[in-house]
Coordinates of C-alpha atoms in Angstrom, one line a residue:
X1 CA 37.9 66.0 -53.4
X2 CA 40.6 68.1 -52.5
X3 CA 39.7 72.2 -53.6
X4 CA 41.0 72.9 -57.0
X5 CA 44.7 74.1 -57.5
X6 CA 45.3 71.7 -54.6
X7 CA 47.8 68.1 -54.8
X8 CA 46.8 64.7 -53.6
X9 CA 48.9 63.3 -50.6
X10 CA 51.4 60.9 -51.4
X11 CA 50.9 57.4 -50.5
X12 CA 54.7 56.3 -49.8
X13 CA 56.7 58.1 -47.1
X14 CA 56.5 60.8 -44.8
X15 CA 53.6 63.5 -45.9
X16 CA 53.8 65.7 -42.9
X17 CA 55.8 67.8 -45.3
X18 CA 53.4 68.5 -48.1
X19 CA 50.8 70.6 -48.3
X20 CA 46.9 70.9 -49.1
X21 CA 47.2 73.8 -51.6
X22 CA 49.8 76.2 -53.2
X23 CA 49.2 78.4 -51.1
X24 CA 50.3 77.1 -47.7
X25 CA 47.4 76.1 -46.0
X26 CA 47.4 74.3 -42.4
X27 CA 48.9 70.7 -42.7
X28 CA 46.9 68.1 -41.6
X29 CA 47.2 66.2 -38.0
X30 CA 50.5 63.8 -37.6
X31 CA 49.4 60.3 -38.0
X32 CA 50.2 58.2 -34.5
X33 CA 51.4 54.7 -34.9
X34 CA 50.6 51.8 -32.7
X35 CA 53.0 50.5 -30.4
X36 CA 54.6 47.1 -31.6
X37 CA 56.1 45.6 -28.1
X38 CA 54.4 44.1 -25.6
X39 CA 56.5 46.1 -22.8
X40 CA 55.0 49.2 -24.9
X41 CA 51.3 47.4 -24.9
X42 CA 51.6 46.8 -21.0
X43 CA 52.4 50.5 -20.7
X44 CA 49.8 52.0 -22.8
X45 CA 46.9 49.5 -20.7
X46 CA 48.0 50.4 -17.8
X47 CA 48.1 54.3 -18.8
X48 CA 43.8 53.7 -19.6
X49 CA 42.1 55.5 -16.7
X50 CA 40.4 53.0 -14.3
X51 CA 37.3 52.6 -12.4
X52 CA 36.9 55.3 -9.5
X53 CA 37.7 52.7 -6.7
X54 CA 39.7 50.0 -8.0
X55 CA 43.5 49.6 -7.6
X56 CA 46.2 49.6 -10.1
X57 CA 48.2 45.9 -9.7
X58 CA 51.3 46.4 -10.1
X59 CA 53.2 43.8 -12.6
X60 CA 55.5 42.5 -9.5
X61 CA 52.1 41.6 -8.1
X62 CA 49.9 39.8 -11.1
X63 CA 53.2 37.7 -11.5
X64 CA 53.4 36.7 -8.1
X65 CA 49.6 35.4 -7.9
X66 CA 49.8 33.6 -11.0
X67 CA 52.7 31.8 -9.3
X68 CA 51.1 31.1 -6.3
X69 CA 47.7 29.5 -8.2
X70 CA 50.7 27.9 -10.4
X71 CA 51.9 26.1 -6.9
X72 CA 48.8 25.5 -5.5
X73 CA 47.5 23.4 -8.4
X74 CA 50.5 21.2 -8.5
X75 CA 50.1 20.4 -4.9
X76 CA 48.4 17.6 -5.7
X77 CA 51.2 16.2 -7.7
X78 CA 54.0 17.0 -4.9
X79 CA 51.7 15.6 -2.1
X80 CA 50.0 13.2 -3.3
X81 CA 48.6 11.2 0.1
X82 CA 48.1 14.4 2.0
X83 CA 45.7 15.1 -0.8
X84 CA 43.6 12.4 -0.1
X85 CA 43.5 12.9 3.4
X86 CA 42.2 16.7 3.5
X87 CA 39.9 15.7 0.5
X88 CA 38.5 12.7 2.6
X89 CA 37.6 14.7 5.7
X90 CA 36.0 17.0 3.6
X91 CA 34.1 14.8 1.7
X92 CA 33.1 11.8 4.3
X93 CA 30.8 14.3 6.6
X94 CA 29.4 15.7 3.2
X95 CA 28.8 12.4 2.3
X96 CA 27.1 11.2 5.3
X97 CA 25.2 13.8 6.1
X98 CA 24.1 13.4 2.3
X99 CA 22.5 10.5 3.1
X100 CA 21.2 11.1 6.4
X101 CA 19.1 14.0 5.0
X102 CA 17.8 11.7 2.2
X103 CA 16.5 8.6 4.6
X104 CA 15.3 11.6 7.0
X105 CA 13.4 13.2 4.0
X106 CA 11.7 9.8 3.2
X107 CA 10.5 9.1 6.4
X108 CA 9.2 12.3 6.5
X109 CA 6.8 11.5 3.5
X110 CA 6.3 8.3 5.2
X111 CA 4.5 9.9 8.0
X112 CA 2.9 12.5 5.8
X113 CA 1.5 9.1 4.1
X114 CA 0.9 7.8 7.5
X115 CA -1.7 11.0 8.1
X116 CA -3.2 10.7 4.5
X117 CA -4.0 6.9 4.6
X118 CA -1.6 5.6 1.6
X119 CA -0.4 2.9 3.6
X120 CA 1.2 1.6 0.0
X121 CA 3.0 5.1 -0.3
X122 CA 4.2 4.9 3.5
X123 CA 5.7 1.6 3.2
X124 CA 7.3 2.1 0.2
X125 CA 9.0 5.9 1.4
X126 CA 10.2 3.4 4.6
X127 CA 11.9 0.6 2.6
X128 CA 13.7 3.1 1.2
X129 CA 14.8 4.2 4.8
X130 CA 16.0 0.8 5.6
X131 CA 18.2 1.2 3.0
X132 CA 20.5 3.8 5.4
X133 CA 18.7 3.6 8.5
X134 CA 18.6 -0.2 8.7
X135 CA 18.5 -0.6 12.4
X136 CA 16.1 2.6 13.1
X137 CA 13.7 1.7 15.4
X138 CA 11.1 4.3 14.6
X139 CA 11.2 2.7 11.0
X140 CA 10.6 -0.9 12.1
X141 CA 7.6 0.4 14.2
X142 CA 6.0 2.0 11.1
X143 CA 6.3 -1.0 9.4
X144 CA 4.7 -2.9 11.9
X145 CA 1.6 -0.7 12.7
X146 CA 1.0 -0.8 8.2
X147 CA 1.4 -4.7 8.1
X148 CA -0.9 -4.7 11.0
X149 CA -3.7 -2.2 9.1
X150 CA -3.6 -4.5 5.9
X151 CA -4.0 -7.8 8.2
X152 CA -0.5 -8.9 7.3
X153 CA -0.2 -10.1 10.7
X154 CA 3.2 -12.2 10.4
X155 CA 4.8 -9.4 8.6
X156 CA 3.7 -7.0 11.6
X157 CA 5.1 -9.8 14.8
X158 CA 8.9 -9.8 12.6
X159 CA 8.9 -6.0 12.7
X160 CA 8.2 -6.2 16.0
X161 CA 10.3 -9.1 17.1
X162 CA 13.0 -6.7 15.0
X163 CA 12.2 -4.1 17.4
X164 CA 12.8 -6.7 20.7
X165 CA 16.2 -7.3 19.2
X166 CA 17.0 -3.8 18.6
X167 CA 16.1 -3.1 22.1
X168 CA 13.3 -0.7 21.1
X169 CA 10.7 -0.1 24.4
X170 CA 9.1 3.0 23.0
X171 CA 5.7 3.8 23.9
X172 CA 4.9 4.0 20.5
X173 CA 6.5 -0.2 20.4
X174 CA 4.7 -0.9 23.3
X175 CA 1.2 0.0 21.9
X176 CA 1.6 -1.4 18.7
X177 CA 2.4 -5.0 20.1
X178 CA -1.3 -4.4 22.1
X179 CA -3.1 -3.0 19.0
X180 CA -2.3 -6.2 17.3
X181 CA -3.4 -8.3 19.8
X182 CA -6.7 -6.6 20.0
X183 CA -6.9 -6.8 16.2
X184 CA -7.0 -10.0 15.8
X185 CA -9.3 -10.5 18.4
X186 CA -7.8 -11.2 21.6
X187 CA -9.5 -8.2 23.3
X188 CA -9.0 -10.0 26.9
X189 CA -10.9 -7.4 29.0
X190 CA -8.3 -4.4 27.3
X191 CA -10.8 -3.0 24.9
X192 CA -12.4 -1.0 27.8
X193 CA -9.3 1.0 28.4
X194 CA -7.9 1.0 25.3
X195 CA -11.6 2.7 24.4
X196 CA -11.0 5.7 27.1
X197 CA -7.9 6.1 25.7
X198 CA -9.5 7.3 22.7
X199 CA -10.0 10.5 23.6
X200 CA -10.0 13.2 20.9
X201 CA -6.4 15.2 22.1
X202 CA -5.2 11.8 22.2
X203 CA -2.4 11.5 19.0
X204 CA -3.3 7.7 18.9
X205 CA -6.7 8.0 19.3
X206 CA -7.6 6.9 15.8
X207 CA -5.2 4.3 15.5
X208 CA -6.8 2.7 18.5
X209 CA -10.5 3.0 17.2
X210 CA -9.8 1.5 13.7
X211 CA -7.8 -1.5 16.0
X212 CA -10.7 -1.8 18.2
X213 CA -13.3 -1.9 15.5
X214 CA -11.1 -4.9 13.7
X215 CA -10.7 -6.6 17.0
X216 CA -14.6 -6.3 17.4
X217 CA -15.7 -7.4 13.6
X218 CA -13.0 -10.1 13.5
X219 CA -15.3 -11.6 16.8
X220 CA -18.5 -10.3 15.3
X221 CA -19.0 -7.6 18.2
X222 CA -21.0 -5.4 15.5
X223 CA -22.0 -3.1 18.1
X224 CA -18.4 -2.5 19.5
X225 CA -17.1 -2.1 15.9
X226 CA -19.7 0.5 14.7
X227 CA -19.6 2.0 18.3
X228 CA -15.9 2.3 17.5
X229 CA -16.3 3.5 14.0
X230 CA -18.7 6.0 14.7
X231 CA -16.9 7.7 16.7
X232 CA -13.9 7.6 14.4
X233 CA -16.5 8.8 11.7
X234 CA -17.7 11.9 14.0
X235 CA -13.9 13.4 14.3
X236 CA -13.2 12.7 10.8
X237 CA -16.1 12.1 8.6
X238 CA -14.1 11.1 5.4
X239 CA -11.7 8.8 7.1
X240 CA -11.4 6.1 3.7
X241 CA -10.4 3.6 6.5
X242 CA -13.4 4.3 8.5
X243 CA -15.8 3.9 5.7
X244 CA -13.9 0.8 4.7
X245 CA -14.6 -0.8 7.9
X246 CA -18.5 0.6 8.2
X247 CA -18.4 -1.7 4.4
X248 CA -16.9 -4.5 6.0
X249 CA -19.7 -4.5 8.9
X250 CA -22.5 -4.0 6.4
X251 CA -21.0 -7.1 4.3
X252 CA -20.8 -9.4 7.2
X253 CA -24.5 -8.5 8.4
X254 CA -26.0 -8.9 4.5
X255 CA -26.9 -5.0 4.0
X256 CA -25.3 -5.1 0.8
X257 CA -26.9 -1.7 0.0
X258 CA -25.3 0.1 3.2
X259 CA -22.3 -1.8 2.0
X260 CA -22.1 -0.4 -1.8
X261 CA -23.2 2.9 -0.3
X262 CA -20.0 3.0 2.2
X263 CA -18.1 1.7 -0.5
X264 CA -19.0 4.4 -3.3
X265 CA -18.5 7.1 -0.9
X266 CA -14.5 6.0 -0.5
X267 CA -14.3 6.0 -4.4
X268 CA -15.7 9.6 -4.2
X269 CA -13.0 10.7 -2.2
X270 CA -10.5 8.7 -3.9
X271 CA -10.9 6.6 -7.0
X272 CA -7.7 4.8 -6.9
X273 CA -8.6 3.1 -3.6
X274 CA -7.9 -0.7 -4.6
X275 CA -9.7 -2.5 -1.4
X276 CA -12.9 -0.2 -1.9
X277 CA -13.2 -1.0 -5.7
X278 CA -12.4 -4.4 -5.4
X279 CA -15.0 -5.0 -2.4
X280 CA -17.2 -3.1 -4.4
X281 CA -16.8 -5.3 -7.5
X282 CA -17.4 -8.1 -5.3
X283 CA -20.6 -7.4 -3.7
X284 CA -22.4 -6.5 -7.1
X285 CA -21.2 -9.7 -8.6
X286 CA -23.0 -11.2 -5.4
X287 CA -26.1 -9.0 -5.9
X288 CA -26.1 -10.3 -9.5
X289 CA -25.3 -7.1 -10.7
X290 CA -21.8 -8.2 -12.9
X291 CA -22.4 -5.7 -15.6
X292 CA -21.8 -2.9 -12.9
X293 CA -19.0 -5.1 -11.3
X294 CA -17.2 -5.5 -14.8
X295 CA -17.3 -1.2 -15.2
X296 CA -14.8 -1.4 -11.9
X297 CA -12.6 -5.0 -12.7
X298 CA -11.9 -3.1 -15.9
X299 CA -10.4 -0.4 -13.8
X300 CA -8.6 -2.5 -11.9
X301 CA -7.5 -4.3 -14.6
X302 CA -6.1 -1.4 -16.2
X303 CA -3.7 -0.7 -13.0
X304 CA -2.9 -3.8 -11.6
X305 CA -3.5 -6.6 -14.5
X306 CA -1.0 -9.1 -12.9
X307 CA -3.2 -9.5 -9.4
X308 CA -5.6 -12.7 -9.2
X309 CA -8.2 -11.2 -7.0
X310 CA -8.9 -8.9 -10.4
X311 CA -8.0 -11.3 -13.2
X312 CA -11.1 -13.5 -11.1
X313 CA -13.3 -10.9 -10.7
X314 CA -12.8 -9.7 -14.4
X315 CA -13.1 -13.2 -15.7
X316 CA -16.7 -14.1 -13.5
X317 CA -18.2 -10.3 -14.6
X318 CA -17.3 -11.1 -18.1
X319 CA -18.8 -14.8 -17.7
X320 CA -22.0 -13.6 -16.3
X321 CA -22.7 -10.5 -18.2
X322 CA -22.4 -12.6 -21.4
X323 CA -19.3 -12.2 -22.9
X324 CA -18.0 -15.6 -22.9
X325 CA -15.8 -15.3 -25.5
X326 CA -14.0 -13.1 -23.5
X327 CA -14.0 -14.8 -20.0
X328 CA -13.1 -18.0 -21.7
X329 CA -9.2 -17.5 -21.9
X330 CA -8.9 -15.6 -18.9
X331 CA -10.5 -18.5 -17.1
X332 CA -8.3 -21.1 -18.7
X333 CA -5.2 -19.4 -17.4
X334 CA -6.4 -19.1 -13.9
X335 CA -7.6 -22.9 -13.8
X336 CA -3.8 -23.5 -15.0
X337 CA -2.1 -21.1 -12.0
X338 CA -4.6 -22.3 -9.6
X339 CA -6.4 -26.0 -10.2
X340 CA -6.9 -26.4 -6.8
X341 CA -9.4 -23.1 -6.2
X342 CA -12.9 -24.7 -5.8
X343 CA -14.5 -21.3 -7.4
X344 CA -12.3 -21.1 -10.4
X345 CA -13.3 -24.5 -11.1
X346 CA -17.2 -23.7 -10.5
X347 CA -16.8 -20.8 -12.6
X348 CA -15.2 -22.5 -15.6
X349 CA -17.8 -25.6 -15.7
X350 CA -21.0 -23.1 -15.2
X351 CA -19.1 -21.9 -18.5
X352 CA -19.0 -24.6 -20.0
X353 CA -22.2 -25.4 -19.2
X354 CA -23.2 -22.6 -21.2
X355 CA -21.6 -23.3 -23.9
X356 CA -22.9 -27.1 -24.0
X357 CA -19.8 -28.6 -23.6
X358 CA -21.4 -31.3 -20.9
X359 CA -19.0 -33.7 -20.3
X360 CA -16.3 -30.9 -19.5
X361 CA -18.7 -29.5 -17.4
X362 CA -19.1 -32.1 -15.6
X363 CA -15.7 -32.7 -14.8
X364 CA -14.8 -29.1 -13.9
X365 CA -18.0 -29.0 -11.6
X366 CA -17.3 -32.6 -9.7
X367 CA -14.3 -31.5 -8.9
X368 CA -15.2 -28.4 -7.5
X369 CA -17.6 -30.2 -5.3
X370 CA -14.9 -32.5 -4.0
X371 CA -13.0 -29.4 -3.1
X372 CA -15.6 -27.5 -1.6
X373 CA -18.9 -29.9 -0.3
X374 CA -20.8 -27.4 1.1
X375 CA -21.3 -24.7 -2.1
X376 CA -25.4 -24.8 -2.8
X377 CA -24.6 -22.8 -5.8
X378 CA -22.2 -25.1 -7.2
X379 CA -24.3 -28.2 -6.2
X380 CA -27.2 -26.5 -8.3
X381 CA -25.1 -26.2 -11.4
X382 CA -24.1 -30.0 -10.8
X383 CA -27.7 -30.7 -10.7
X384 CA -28.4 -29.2 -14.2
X385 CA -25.4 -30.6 -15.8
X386 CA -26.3 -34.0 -14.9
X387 CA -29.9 -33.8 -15.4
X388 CA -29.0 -32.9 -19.2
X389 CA -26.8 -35.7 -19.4
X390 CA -29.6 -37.9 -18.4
X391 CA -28.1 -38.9 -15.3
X392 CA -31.8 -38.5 -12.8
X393 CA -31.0 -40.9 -10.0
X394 CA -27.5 -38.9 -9.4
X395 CA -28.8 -35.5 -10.2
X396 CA -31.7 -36.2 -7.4
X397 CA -29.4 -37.0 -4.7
X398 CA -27.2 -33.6 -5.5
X399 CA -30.4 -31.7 -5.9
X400 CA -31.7 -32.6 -2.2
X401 CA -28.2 -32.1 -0.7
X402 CA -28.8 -28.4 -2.2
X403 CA -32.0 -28.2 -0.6
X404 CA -30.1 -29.2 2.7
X405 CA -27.2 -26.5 2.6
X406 CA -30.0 -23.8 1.9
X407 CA -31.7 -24.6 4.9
X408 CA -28.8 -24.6 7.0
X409 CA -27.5 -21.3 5.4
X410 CA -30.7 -19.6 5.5
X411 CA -31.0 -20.7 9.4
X412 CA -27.4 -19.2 10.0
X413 CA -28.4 -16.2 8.4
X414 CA -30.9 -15.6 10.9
X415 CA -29.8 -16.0 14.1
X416 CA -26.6 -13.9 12.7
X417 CA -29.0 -11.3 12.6
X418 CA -30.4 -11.9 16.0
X419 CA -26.7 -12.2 17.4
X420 CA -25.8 -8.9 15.8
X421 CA -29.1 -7.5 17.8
X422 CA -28.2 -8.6 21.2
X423 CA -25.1 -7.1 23.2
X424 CA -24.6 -10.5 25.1
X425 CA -25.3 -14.1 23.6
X426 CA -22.5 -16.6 24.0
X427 CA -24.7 -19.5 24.0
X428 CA -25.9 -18.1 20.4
X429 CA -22.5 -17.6 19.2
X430 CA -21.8 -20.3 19.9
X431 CA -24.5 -22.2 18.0
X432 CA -23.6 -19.5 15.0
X433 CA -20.0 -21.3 15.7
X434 CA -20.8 -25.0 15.5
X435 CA -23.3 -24.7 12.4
X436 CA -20.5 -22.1 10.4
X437 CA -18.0 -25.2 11.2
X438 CA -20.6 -28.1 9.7
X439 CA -21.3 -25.2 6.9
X440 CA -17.5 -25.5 5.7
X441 CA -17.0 -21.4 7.3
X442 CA -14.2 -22.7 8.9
X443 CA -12.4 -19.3 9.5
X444 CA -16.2 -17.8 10.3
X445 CA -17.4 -20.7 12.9
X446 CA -14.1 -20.1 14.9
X447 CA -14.7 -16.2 15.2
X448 CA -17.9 -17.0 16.5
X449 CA -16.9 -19.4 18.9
X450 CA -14.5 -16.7 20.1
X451 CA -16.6 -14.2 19.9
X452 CA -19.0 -16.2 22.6
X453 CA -15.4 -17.1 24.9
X454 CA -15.1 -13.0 25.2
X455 CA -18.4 -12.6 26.3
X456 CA -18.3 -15.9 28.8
X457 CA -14.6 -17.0 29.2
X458 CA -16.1 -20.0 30.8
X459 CA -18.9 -21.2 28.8
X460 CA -17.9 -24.8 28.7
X461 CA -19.9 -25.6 25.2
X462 CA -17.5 -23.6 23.4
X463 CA -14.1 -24.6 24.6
X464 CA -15.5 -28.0 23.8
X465 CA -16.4 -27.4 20.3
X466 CA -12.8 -25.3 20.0
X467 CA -11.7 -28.6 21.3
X468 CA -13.0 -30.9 19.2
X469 CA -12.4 -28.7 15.9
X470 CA -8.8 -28.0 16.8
X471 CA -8.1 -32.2 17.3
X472 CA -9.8 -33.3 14.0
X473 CA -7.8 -30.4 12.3
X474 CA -4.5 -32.0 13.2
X475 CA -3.3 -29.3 15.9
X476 CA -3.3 -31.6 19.1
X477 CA -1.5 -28.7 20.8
X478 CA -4.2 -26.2 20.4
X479 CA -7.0 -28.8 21.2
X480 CA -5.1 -29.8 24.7
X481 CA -5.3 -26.2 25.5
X482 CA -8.9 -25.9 25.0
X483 CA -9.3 -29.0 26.8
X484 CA -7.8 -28.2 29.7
X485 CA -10.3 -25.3 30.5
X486 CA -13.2 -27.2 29.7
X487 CA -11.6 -29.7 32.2
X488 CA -11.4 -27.6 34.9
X489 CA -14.7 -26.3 34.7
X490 CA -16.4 -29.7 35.0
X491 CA -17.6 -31.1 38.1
X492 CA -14.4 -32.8 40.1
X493 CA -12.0 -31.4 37.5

């Protein structure tokens, strides 16, 4: 409130004239209007004091830079193909080098894989190389030396023959084309120098054990494969691949228990380790054990549902531990993908069997036999079937052929074990050979008879029976070979 005696301002016009009282006080400050024109704006922002440091544009300048930018963005438009050239050889080297650094990066995992034993995880960082580096030899080799590990021996000759055509004569080439010889057996006096060049600074070293200890088993040479794999075991005592292999011995000698132990301690180390759950699962089924089997087909089942190694072992665990209900449908649908597996068969009449149904039974289990004529197991359940459909005279005859397969197989079983004892016994082996062959171990009879040509390159009793096996299978080729050096070694030949 203005003092008293004192007049109000005017709200129209000027006021700088008037006064706060009568008696002539001070006037109060002019009003200052904003500028209306932009010239007058401009003027007034450019009169604001600046930063210490920065300099005042000038208006001659701002213009000129917007023109510039102006020009420069419609060059494009005026030049329209030298455009696309400047923007191509700046983009091309970007987009090149893009992709080299993306196939490097992979086959940098690859390796780091490699050194952690995911084979799965290697190969899979690799095919994704292929996609840029398609003709890259270090890539091919890779691929050859996993398809090797996993016994996917074709797989591991067309890397290799991709690395012949590429012109590839690394070292690194050169030894994988000799670790898959040895592999698969065809040691040919080499595993004696491949051994000393498994030194402990040597970078291959392991690589060449874990061959050596294959080439060795796949011959059954069990003391060159656990010489090999203890060794390997010493340097790195939880090698998964190692312990793998130890299983693998203990399996083909029947210690089952050094074999589940081996076998558990992978599965400590790593519990997503498919080969060491599924061999696992497998030797407690044979142990009679499918309760604890079915705990690890579950698991499997659970990651990889769609395989038919673990859709059968699922299926016989169920079966045998009782729950039929639940085997029943998931043997059905394997006797439908695969009628002509002799063990699916067995499986699915010993289930029927069960459940009384004897005339299916019957059928399921003949033709297993037919399939497979040397199974005591399956013979037994035969036996039973027939015996409680009254047929005695038929059931008889199946029950002593039984009794004739157990003797054979309990024979085999012991001179495996004094093979296994002795460092040099060809002329076993080679007995071991000939009664795996008449045993129906067609795969295991000819490792044997191999095993005793390693030892004795000329023992003329096994490059006859080599002979003989190799001309009844159909593979005259083969036999002639055979022949031939059994030829030569005769009297006058």
């Amino acid at each position: 409130m203005p003092p008293r005696g004192a007049s109000w301002p005017s709200c129209g016009g000027n006021s700088a004239g008037r006064t706060w009282s009568s008696s002539g006080s001070r006037r109060p400050p002019p009003v200052r209007l904003r500028p209306c024109s932009r010239a007058a704006t401009r003027r007034t922002r450019m009169d604001r004091p600046r930063p210490q440091g920065r300099p005042i544009r000038p208006p001659s300048e701002v213009s000129c830079g917007r023109a510039r930018l102006r020009n420069l963005l419609c060059l494009p438009c005026r030049h329209p193909l030298s455009t696309v050239v400047v923007l191509a050889a700046l983009g091309l080297p970007a987009f090149f080098g893009g992709r080299y650094l993306w196939a490097d990066h992979h086959l940098r995992l690859a390796e780091r894989a490699l050194d952690g034993l995911d084979l799965a995880g290697a190969e899979a960082h690799l095919r994704r190389c292929l996609r840029i580096w398609p003709a890259d030899g270090r890539v091919h080799v890779l691929l050859a030396q996993i398809a090797r590990r996993t016994q996917n021996y074709e797989e591991a000759e067309h890397e290799l023959e991709i690395c012949a055509q590429l012109g590839v004569r690394t070292e690194q080439a050169e030894l994988e084309r000799l670790l898959l010889r040895v592999q698969r057996g065809d040691l040919g006096g080499m595993d004696y120098d491949l051994y000393q060049r498994s030194e402990p600074d040597s970078p291959e070293s392991m690589l060449i054990l874990e061959a050596l200890a294959q080439g060795y088993l796949s011959t059954f040479h069990i003391h060159g494969a656990m010489r090999c794999l203890e060794r390997m075991l010493e340097r790195q005592p939880d090698n998964t691949r190692a312990l793998f292999l130890k299983g693998q011995v203990m399996e083909n000698t029947n210690r089952f228990g050094e074999a589940m132990n081996a076998y558990r301690r992978i599965l400590a180390l790593d519990p997503e380790n498919f080969e060491a759950r599924l061999s696992l699962g497998d030797v407690l089924l044979l142990k009679n054990q499918p309760q604890d089997a079915l705990e690890h087909f579950e698991y499997l089942a659970q990651r990889q549902p769609d395989d038919p190694t673990v859709r059968w072992g699922l299926a016989c665990s169920r079966n045998r531990a009782g729950l039929h209900d639940q085997a029943r449908p998931l043997l059905d649908a394997l006797v439908r993908a695969y009628p002509d597996k002799p063990r699916i068969l067995a499986e699915r009449g010993k289930l029927a069997l069960d459940d009384g149904q004897l005339a299916e039974a019957e059928a399921w289990l003949r033709e297993s036999v037919r399939l497979s004529p040397h199974d005591s197991q399956v013979m037994y359940a035969l036996y039973l079937c027939l015996e409680r459909r009254g047929s005695k005279s038929e059931a008889q005859h199946y029950y002593q052929r039984m009794e004739e397969l157990d003797r054979d197989q309990k024979r085999l079983l012991e001179m495996i074990k004094e093979a296994v004892v002795k460092k040099r016994a060809p002329e076993l082996r080679c007995q071991i050979g000939r009664l795996s062959l008449r045993l129906g171990m067609t795969s295991q009879g000819l490792r044997w008879l191999e095993g005793a040509l390693l030892e004795d390159p000329q023992y003329l009793p096994a490059l006859e029976a080599l002979a003989d096996y190799y001309e009844k299978s159909g593979q005259p080729e083969v036999a002639a070979r055979y022949r031939r050096r059994a030829t030569d070694l005769k009297p006058g030949g």
